[in-house]
Short mmCIF file of C-alpha atoms and ligand atoms in Angstrom, two decimals:
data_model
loop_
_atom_site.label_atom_id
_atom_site.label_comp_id
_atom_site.label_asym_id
_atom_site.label_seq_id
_atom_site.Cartn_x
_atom_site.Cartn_y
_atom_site.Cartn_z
CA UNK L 1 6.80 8.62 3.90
CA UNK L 2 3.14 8.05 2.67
CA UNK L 3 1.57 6.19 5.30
CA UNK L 4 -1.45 8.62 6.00
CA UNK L 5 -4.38 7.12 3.79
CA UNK L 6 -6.54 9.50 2.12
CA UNK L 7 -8.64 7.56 -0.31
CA UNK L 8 -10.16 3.60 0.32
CA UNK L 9 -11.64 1.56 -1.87
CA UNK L 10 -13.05 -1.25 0.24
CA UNK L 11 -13.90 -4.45 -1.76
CA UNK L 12 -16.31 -2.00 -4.24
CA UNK L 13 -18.72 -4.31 -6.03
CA UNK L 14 -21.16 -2.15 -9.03
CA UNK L 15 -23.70 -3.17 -11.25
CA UNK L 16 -25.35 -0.84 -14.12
CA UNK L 17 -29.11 -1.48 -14.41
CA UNK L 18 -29.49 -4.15 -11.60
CA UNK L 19 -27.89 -6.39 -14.41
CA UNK L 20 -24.49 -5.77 -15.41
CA UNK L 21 -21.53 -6.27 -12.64
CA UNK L 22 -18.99 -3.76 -13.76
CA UNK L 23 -16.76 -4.21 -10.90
CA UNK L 24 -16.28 -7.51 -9.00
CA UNK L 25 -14.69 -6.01 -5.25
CA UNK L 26 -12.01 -3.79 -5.63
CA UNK L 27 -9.92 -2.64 -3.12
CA UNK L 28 -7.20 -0.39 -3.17
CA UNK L 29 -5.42 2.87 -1.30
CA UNK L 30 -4.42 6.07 -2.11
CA UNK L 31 -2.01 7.45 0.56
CA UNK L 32 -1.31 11.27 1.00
CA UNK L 33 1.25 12.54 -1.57
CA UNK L 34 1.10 9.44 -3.76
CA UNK L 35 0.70 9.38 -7.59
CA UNK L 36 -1.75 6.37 -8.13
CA UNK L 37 -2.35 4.61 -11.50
CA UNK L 38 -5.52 1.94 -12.14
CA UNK L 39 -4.79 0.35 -15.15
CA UNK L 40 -6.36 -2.02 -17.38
CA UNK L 41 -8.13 -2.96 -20.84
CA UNK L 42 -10.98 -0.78 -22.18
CA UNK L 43 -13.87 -2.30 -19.86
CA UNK L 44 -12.01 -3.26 -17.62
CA UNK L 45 -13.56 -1.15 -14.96
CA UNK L 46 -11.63 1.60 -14.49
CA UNK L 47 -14.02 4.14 -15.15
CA UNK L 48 -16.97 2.67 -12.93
CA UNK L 49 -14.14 2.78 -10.49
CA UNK L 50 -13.53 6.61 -10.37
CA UNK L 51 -17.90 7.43 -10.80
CA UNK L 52 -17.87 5.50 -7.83
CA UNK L 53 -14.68 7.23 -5.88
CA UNK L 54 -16.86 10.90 -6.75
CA UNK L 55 -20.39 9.25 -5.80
CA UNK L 56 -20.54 10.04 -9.91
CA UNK L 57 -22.84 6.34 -10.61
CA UNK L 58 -26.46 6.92 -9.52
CA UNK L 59 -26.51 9.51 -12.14
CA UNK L 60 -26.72 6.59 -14.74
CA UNK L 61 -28.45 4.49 -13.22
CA UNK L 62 -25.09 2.76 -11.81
CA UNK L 63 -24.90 1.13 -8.22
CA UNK L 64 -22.62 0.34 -5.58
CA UNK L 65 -24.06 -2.81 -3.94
CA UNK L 66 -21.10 -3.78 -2.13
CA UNK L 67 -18.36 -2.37 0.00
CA UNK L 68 -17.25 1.35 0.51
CA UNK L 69 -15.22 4.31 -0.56
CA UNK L 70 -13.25 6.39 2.36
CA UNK L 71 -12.17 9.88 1.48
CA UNK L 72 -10.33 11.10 4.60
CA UNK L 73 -12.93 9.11 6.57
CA UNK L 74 -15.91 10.65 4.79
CA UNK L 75 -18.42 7.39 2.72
CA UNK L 76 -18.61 9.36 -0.59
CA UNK L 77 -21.61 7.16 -0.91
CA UNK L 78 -23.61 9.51 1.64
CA UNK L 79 -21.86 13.33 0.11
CA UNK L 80 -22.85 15.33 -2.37
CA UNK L 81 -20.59 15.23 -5.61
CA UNK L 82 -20.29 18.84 -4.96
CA UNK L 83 -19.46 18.66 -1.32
CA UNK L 84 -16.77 15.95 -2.48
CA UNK L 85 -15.37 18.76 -4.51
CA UNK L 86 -15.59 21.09 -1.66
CA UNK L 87 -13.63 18.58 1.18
CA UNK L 88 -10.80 18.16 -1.88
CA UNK L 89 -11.94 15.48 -4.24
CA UNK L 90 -11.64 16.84 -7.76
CA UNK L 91 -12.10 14.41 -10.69
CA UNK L 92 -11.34 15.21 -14.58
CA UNK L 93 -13.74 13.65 -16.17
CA UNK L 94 -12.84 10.87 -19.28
CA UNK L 95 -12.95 13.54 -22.77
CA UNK L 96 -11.29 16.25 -21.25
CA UNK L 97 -14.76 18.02 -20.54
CA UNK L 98 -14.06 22.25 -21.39
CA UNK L 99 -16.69 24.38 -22.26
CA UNK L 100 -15.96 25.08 -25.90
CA UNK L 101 -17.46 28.43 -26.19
CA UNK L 102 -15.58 29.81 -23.36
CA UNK L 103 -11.60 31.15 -23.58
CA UNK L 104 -8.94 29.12 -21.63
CA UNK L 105 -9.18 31.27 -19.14
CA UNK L 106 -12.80 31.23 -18.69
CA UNK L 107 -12.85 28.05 -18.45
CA UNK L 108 -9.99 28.01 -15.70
CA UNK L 109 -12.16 30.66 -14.13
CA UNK L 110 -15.20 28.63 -13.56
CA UNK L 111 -13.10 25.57 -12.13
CA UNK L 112 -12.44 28.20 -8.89
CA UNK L 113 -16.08 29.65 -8.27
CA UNK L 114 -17.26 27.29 -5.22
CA UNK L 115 -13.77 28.37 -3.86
CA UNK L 116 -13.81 30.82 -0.93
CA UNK L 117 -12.08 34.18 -1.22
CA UNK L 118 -12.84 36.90 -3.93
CA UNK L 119 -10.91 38.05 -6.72
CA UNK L 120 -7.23 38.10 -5.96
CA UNK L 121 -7.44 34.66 -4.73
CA UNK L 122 -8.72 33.84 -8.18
CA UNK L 123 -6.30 35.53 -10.02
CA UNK L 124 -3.88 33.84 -7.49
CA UNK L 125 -5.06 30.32 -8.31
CA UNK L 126 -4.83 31.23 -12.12
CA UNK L 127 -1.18 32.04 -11.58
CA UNK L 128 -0.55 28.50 -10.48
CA UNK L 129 -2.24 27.32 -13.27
CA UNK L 130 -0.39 29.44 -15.36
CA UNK L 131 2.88 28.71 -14.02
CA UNK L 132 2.39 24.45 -14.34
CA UNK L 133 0.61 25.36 -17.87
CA UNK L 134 2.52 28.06 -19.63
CA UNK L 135 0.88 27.14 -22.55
CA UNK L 136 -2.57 27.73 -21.38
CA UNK L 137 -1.11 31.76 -20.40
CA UNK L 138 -0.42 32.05 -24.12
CA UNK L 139 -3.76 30.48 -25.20
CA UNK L 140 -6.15 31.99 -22.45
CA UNK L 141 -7.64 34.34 -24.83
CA UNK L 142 -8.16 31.30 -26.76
CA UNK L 143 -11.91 30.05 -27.58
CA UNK L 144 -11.16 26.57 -26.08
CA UNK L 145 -13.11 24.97 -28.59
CA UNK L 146 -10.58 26.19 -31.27
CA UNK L 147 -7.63 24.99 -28.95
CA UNK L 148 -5.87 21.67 -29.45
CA UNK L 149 -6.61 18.02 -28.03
CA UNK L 150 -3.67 18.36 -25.75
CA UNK L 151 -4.29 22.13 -24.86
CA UNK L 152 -8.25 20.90 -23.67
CA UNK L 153 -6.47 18.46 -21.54
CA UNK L 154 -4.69 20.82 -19.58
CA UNK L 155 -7.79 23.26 -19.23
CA UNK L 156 -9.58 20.19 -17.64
CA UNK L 157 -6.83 19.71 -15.53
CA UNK L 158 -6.39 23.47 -14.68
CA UNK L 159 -10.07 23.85 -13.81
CA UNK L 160 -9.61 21.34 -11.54
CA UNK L 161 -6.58 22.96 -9.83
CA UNK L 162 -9.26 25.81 -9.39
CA UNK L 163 -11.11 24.04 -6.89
CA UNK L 164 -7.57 23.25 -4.76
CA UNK L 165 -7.97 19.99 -4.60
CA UNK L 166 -6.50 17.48 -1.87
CA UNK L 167 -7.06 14.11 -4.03
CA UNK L 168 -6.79 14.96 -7.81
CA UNK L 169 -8.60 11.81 -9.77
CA UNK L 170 -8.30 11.54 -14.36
CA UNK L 171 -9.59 9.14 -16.13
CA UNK L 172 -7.25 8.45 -18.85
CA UNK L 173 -5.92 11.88 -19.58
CA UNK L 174 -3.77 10.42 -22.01
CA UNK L 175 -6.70 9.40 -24.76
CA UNK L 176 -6.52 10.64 -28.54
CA UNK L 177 -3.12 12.77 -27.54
CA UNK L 178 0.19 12.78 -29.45
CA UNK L 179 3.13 10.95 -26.91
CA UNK L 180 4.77 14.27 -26.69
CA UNK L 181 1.82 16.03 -25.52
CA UNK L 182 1.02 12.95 -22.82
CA UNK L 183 4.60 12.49 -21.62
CA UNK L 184 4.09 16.43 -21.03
CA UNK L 185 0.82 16.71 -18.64
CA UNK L 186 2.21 13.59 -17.15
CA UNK L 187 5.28 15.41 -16.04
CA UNK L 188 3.42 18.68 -14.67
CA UNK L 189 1.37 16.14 -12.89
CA UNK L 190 4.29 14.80 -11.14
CA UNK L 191 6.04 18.28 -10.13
CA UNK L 192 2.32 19.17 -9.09
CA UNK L 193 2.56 15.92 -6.90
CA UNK L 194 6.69 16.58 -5.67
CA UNK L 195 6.43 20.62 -5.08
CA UNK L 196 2.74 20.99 -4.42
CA UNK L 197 2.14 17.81 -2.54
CA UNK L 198 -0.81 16.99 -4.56
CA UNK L 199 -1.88 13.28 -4.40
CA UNK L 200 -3.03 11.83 -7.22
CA UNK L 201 -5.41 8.91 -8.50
CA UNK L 202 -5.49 8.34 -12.79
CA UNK L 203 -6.82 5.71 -14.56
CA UNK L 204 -4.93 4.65 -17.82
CA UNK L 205 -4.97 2.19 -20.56
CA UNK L 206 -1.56 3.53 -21.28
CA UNK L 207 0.56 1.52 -18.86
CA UNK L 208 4.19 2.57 -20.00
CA UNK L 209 3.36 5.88 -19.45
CA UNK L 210 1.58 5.64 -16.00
CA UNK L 211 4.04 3.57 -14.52
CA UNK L 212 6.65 5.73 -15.24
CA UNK L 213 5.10 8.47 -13.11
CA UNK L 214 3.24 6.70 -10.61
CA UNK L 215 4.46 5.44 -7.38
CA UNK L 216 2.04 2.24 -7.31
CA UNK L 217 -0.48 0.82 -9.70
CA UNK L 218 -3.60 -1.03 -8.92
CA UNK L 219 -4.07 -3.66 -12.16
CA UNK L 220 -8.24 -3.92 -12.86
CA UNK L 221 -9.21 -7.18 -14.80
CA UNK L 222 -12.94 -7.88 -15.69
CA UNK L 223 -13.85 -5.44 -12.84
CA UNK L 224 -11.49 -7.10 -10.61
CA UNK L 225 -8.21 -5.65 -8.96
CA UNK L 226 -5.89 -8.42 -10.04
CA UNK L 227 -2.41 -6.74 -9.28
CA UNK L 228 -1.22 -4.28 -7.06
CA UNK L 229 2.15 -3.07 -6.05
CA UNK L 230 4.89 -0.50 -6.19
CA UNK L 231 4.86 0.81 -9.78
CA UNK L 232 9.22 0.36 -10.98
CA UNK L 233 8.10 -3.32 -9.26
CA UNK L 234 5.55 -3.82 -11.89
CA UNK L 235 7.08 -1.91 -14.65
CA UNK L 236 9.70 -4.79 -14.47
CA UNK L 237 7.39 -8.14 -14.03
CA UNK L 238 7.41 -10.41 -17.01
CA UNK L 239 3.74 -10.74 -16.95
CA UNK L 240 2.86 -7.16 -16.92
CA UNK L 241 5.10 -6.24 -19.79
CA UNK L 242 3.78 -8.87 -21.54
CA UNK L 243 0.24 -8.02 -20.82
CA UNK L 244 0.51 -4.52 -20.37
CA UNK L 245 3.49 -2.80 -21.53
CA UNK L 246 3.77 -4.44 -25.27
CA UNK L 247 3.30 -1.50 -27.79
CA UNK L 248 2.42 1.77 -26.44
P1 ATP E 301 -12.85 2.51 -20.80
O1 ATP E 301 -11.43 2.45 -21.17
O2 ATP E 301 -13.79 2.26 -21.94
O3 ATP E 301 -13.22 3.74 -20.02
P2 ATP E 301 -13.07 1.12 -18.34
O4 ATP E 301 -11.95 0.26 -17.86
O5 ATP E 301 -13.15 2.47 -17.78
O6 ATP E 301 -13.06 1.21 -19.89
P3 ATP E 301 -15.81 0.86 -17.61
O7 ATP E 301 -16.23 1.97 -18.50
O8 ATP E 301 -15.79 1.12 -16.16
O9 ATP E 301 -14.40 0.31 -18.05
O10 ATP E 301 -16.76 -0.37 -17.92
C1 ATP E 301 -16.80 -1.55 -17.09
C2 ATP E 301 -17.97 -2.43 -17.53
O11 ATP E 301 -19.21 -1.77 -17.25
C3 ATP E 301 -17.98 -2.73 -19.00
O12 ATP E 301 -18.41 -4.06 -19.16
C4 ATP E 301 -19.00 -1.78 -19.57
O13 ATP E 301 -19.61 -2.29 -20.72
C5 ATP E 301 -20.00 -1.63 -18.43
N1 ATP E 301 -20.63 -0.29 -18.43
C6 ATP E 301 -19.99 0.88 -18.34
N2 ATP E 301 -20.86 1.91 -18.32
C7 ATP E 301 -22.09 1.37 -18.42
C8 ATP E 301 -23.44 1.91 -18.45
N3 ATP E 301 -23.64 3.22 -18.36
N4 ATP E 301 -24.46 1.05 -18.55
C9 ATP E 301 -24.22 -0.29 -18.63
N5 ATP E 301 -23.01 -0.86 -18.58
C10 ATP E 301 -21.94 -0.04 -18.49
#
């Protein structure tokens, strides 16, 4: 069962510039081997939510003022970003962040430098990678830059398999992709979640999609967690399909 909780957000309240409240107290749990999804509309807060889950806000001048974050224990407000990384907390960042000048495999490379261990457990770790992402073993000669939308996504995602993470957190890794390409990284993230036992945290405006592979869903309103619950639970309320799951 998941009962062992890894990540809590403890009635978070933010504020950019002293003047803007992004997020109002929100509060939810990720346990250990649990898929995750925080939905809600653009600006609704879902993105302040994850800055402040990697201690990712001061850098913009962004502020917790209320409440805490728990990662196994640890109040990211007092670690490093880095030694976040380091304990197992490994965000991809909103835009699918690669460096564009760099191959696939480069770029996969650089994900697993702070790791421990020389070469072969590099080229170890790439295997993984390789063996969620075949597609990235056929591009990794590949000039990222020159790669597709969908193929960037999954080099994001791969780096951050580099660093062996414990808590894997995306922001909306489904933005500017084809459906195809988003139902696909949505299922590797799953069979990374069922044979890997990685737990996972994602923020997405697309609902249908998240709630098809998450186990629960945290709903964010006007920086506010509004809804919470087991995600086939929510996928079949009449106010969340009406709210949430109408198009996409
Ligand atoms: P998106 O889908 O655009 O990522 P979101 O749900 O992630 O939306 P946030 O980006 O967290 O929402 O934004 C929450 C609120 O905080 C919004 O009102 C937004 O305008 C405000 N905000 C976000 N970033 C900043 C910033 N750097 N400075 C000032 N206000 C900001």
């Amino acid at each position: 069962g998941h009962n062992e909780v890894l990540l809590s957000v403890n009635g978070v309240k933010a504020t950019y510039n002293h003047a803007i409240t992004a997020l109002h107290g929100v509060t939810f749990t990720v346990a250990r081997g649990e898929i995750v999804a925080l939905l809600g509309a653009n600006g609704a807060g879902k993105t302040t939510t994850l800055k402040a889950v990697s201690n990712l806000l001061p850098a913009e001048r962004g502020l917790v003022t209320e409440g805490n974050i728990l990662f196994q224990g640890l109040d990211v407000a007092t670690a490093k970003p880095a030694d976040l990384v380091r304990s197992g907390l490994v965000q991809v960042l909103e835009g699918r962040h690669c460096f564009r000048s760099l191959t696939v495999e480069e770029n996969l490379v650089t994900g697993g430098l702070g790791r421990s261990g020389g070469r072969a457990e590099i080229a170890a770790a790439l295997e993984k990678v390789y063996a969620h992402f075949p597609r990235l073993k056929e591009k990794r000669h590949a000039l990222s830059g020159l790669t597709s939308g969908g193929e960037q996504q999954m080099t994001a995602i791969g780096r951050a398999l580099m660093s062996r993470p414990r808590l894997l957190v995306l922001d909306e890794p489904s933005m500017g992709l084809a459906p195809i390409v988003v139902q696909d990284i949505f299922r590797t993230l799953r069979r990374l979640n069922r044979e890997e036992g990685l737990s996972i945290l994602v923020a997405e405006q697309n609902s249908t999609v998240a709630l098809k592979y998450a186990d629960r869903a945290t709903i964010l309103e006007n920086g506010a967690a509004v809804l919470s619950g087991d995600a086939a639970e929510l996928r079949n309320r009449d106010d969340v399909k009406a709210f949430y799951l109408g198009q996409s």
